[in-house]
Amino acid sequence: MSEPAPLPPRTILDRIIAEQTLAQFAATDVALTPVAHPGTQPAQAELAGMVGFTSESMRGTVMIASTFSLFARSRPAALRDQPVSAYVARDWLYLRDWASELTNQLVGRIKNRLVAFGVSLRVSTPTALSGSALAFATPSSKRTKPLVFTSGSDELWVFFDAIIEPELELSPQGEAAAEEGELILF
Amino acid sequence: MTKVLIVDDSITVRQQVIAALKPAGFDVAEAADGEDALTQLLAGLAVRLVICDVNMPKLNGLDMLERLRSEASIASTPVMMLTTEGQPEYIARAKALGAKAWMVKPFKPELLVSAVKKLSA
């Protein structure tokens, strides 16, 4: 019997991104529901976090975008008691910082999963922006489709906009990265 | 009171670390990147442990650790890495540079407290 054909890299990547997005938000007690057939632009995006990445076989940007409300709800548990308001300028600064870090943590998860496939991503420092109705540019790759989730009335949009070299094959290679929350004492 | 230094470019992470460590009796100083941390340490900030991110602007955490080890007056300062990175080669480099521990974000506050207690004792 012949071996099954390997899945296309984009399929594996989308699966990893979806799983890790759900896990990242679950870690801050936010349950997300995937949207099967999203549109092309978010109905309401007020904050976005971004991290660039490169490797031998792909390069691009990860961006997550959502509402002030969802980023506020997804803060670490110890900080959620601090009230924040969309009418207070310094709270936007604070949530931009969190949007950066949240994107950084999501990219860290994706990066750590790709280690098992022999892919080593180098990432930029994260950045974030805010505005009243953020819209996205056309992706660099035509194969990029946003992954969209809902939590209550809030939407979360996740873009993994990657140029992938045609020779890239994602097959498990055995080595594993440290897991989120893991402590290694030397 | 045992003093520790948290080095992270995210204010939210620094606040999260302070929220975990202050109730456990630690005094927490803050630095926004590796350069800021080295400046404070070389100026005489005395801490029992440095908790340090990796992916930061100006000077990343692993390069900061290397510079810290080369400065005689602060070379023996214990350092623990707290980062989203889990790649084995990064962890190996930190270990080779004498880091005491590596923890992957997001972290459980109680695990951070127990590690900091152990490493700053």
XYZ file of C-alpha atoms in Angstrom:
307
model
C 0.000 0.000 0.000
C 1.300 3.449 -0.852
C 1.731 6.173 1.762
C -1.018 8.819 1.833
C 0.026 12.052 0.135
C 1.255 14.651 2.650
C -1.160 17.462 3.388
C -0.347 20.807 1.754
C 1.624 23.117 4.088
C -1.140 25.727 4.057
C -3.655 23.138 5.335
C -1.335 22.124 8.182
C -0.566 25.751 9.000
C -4.257 26.718 9.104
C -4.938 23.769 11.415
C -2.096 24.785 13.769
C -3.175 28.439 13.741
C -6.812 27.552 14.522
C -5.870 25.161 17.345
C -3.389 27.569 18.888
C -5.743 30.557 18.657
C -8.383 28.587 20.571
C -5.753 27.499 23.132
C -4.303 30.995 23.565
C -7.681 32.542 24.326
C -8.763 29.587 26.480
C -5.675 30.332 28.618
C -7.282 33.680 29.480
C -10.767 32.178 29.935
C -12.190 33.382 26.607
C -14.053 30.700 24.646
C -14.000 31.220 20.876
C -16.260 29.701 18.239
C -14.874 29.310 14.701
C -16.862 30.949 11.900
C -17.213 28.657 8.896
C -17.783 31.188 6.118
C -16.433 34.596 7.080
C -16.567 37.681 4.892
C -13.450 39.466 3.700
C -13.291 42.275 6.266
C -14.242 42.497 9.942
C -17.458 44.238 10.849
C -15.753 45.981 13.756
C -11.981 45.925 14.335
C -10.621 48.495 16.752
C -7.292 46.986 17.797
C -4.777 44.823 15.952
C -1.503 43.181 16.952
C 1.175 42.181 14.435
C 4.348 40.114 14.340
C 6.533 39.538 11.278
C 8.379 36.284 10.690
C 10.943 34.723 8.375
C 12.408 31.276 7.869
C 14.202 29.479 5.045
C 10.899 28.366 3.557
C 8.355 31.064 4.380
C 8.016 34.674 5.428
C 5.142 36.935 6.288
C 3.060 38.506 9.012
C 0.663 37.308 11.680
C -2.031 39.799 12.571
C -4.936 39.495 14.964
C -7.711 42.043 15.092
C -10.760 42.480 17.264
C -12.687 44.869 19.451
C -11.621 46.820 22.535
C -14.046 44.622 24.463
C -12.485 41.289 23.428
C -8.911 42.413 24.070
C -10.010 43.715 27.498
C -11.699 40.398 28.339
C -8.682 38.384 27.235
C -6.217 40.033 29.658
C -4.418 37.813 32.167
C -6.724 36.892 35.073
C -4.736 38.889 37.644
C -5.277 42.114 35.679
C -8.910 41.713 34.650
C -10.217 43.433 37.793
C -8.690 46.725 36.609
C -11.544 48.479 34.805
C -10.826 49.797 31.313
C -12.901 52.162 29.210
C -12.944 52.888 25.483
C -13.413 56.557 26.466
C -10.039 56.733 28.264
C -6.968 57.334 26.051
C -4.500 55.585 28.367
C -6.663 52.437 28.311
C -6.209 52.267 24.541
C -2.436 52.481 25.074
C -2.684 49.716 27.659
C -4.731 47.453 25.377
C -2.411 48.141 22.429
C 0.376 46.812 24.630
C -1.727 43.749 25.428
C -2.670 43.244 21.751
C 1.071 43.212 20.941
C 1.846 40.709 23.670
C -1.160 38.511 22.873
C -0.051 38.333 19.225
C 3.485 37.584 20.392
C 2.189 34.730 22.561
C 0.067 33.327 19.712
C 3.023 33.458 17.315
C 5.156 31.800 20.004
C 2.685 28.906 20.112
C 2.652 28.566 16.308
C 6.432 28.796 16.190
C 6.822 26.162 18.898
C 4.503 23.754 17.010
C 6.470 24.245 13.791
C 9.676 23.113 15.532
C 8.271 19.574 15.348
C 8.141 19.965 11.540
C 11.728 21.173 11.352
C 10.727 24.797 10.688
C 12.540 27.479 12.652
C 10.804 30.864 12.516
C 12.600 34.062 13.421
C 10.125 36.675 14.600
C 10.086 40.453 14.875
C 9.184 42.322 18.014
C 5.410 42.759 18.075
C 3.532 45.958 17.378
C -0.093 47.065 17.534
C -2.412 49.726 16.254
C -5.894 50.979 17.006
C -8.585 52.880 15.132
C -12.308 53.186 14.739
C -12.764 50.878 11.723
C -9.607 48.997 10.806
C -9.586 47.302 7.413
C -6.985 44.981 5.949
C -4.837 45.254 2.855
C -4.944 42.526 0.221
C -2.809 39.621 1.499
C 0.631 39.030 -0.049
C -0.374 35.459 -0.856
C -3.615 34.628 -2.656
C -3.857 31.507 -0.507
C -4.172 33.551 2.691
C -7.624 33.339 4.120
C -8.407 34.894 7.478
C -9.529 32.629 10.272
C -12.481 34.156 12.087
C -13.878 33.366 15.520
C -16.640 34.812 17.650
C -16.942 35.292 21.379
C -20.371 36.644 22.254
C -20.932 39.566 19.916
C -17.194 40.132 19.336
C -15.303 38.832 16.306
C -11.638 37.869 16.277
C -9.807 37.858 12.933
C -6.499 36.038 12.547
C -4.353 36.505 9.447
C -1.327 34.311 8.760
C -0.193 36.028 5.599
C 2.715 33.926 4.382
C 4.702 33.568 1.189
C 5.556 29.863 1.213
C 8.347 28.423 -0.932
C 6.986 25.669 -3.246
C 9.496 23.097 -1.960
C 8.257 23.329 1.647
C 6.863 20.070 2.977
C 5.670 19.854 6.540
C 6.365 16.408 7.923
C 6.988 15.559 11.580
C 10.695 15.405 12.398
C 10.667 14.365 16.017
C 12.139 17.343 17.846
C 9.712 19.163 20.145
C 9.794 22.653 21.613
C 9.056 23.467 25.249
C 5.325 23.786 25.961
C 3.479 26.899 27.115
C 3.541 27.183 30.903
C 6.461 24.757 31.135
C 9.264 25.482 33.599
C 12.723 24.067 32.900
C 15.218 24.359 35.753
C 18.894 24.130 34.749
C 12.290 42.068 51.232
C 13.798 40.095 48.331
C 14.139 42.241 45.239
C 13.824 40.881 41.698
C 13.962 42.614 38.301
C 11.429 41.859 35.563
C 12.682 42.698 32.061
C 9.945 42.708 29.424
C 8.881 45.209 26.768
C 5.211 44.519 27.547
C 3.774 46.621 30.377
C 0.997 44.037 30.698
C 3.468 41.209 31.326
C 5.404 43.313 33.835
C 2.133 44.079 35.646
C 1.190 40.396 35.573
C 4.534 39.413 37.116
C 4.219 42.134 39.781
C 0.655 40.976 40.570
C 1.996 37.452 41.117
C 5.149 38.290 43.092
C 4.170 41.234 45.319
C 1.585 39.295 47.377
C 4.268 36.604 47.850
C 6.510 39.208 49.521
C 8.812 40.219 46.651
C 9.857 43.752 45.753
C 9.811 43.992 41.942
C 11.841 46.448 39.853
C 11.065 46.878 36.144
C 13.035 47.282 32.914
C 11.540 47.647 29.415
C 14.342 45.907 27.481
C 17.782 44.388 27.879
C 19.593 47.697 27.580
C 17.431 49.286 30.276
C 18.085 46.285 32.550
C 21.868 46.428 32.097
C 21.868 50.179 32.721
C 19.968 49.735 35.987
C 22.117 46.801 37.148
C 25.391 48.545 36.303
C 24.144 51.650 38.141
C 23.902 49.563 41.296
C 20.411 48.063 41.353
C 20.848 45.050 43.625
C 18.522 42.131 42.883
C 18.465 38.464 43.830
C 17.062 37.389 40.465
C 16.487 38.813 36.978
C 13.391 37.506 35.150
C 13.958 38.203 31.475
C 11.991 38.024 28.220
C 13.806 37.044 24.997
C 12.109 38.862 22.113
C 12.603 42.559 22.971
C 13.655 45.715 21.105
C 17.109 47.325 21.498
C 18.750 44.332 23.211
C 17.082 40.917 23.310
C 17.142 38.739 26.410
C 19.789 36.255 25.301
C 22.171 39.009 24.175
C 21.498 40.806 27.470
C 22.409 37.624 29.351
C 25.661 37.369 27.404
C 26.532 41.033 28.139
C 25.616 40.610 31.816
C 28.006 37.656 32.114
C 30.818 39.783 30.682
C 30.416 42.602 33.213
C 32.399 41.605 36.301
C 30.321 43.603 38.804
C 27.030 41.912 37.845
C 28.206 38.673 36.190
C 27.004 36.429 38.992
C 23.413 37.760 39.014
C 20.994 34.805 38.693
C 18.782 35.004 35.588
C 15.569 33.178 34.666
C 14.128 33.487 31.142
C 10.356 34.076 30.763
C 9.405 34.014 27.096
C 7.079 32.706 24.392
C 10.082 30.945 22.807
C 10.362 27.181 23.260
C 12.966 26.357 20.631
C 15.605 23.914 21.915
C 18.539 25.929 20.485
C 17.448 29.070 22.355
C 17.050 27.101 25.594
C 20.483 25.532 25.098
C 22.066 28.952 24.563
C 20.495 30.303 27.769
C 21.732 27.282 29.687
C 25.240 27.683 28.249
C 25.206 31.336 29.343
C 24.401 30.283 32.898
C 20.662 31.006 33.109
C 18.983 29.236 36.026
C 15.638 28.456 34.393
C 13.476 28.803 31.297
C 9.700 29.338 31.507
C 7.333 29.550 28.533
C 4.533 32.157 28.456
C 1.682 32.239 29.185
C 2.648 31.248 32.694
C 0.761 30.069 35.766
C 1.349 32.666 38.527
C 1.758 30.021 41.250
C 4.459 28.233 39.243
C 6.305 31.525 38.697
C 6.167 32.296 42.427
C 7.518 28.881 43.382
C 10.342 29.152 40.812
C 11.285 32.665 41.943
C 11.294 31.566 45.602
C 13.628 28.706 44.759
C 15.962 30.688 42.497
C 16.230 33.777 44.713
C 16.799 31.893 47.976
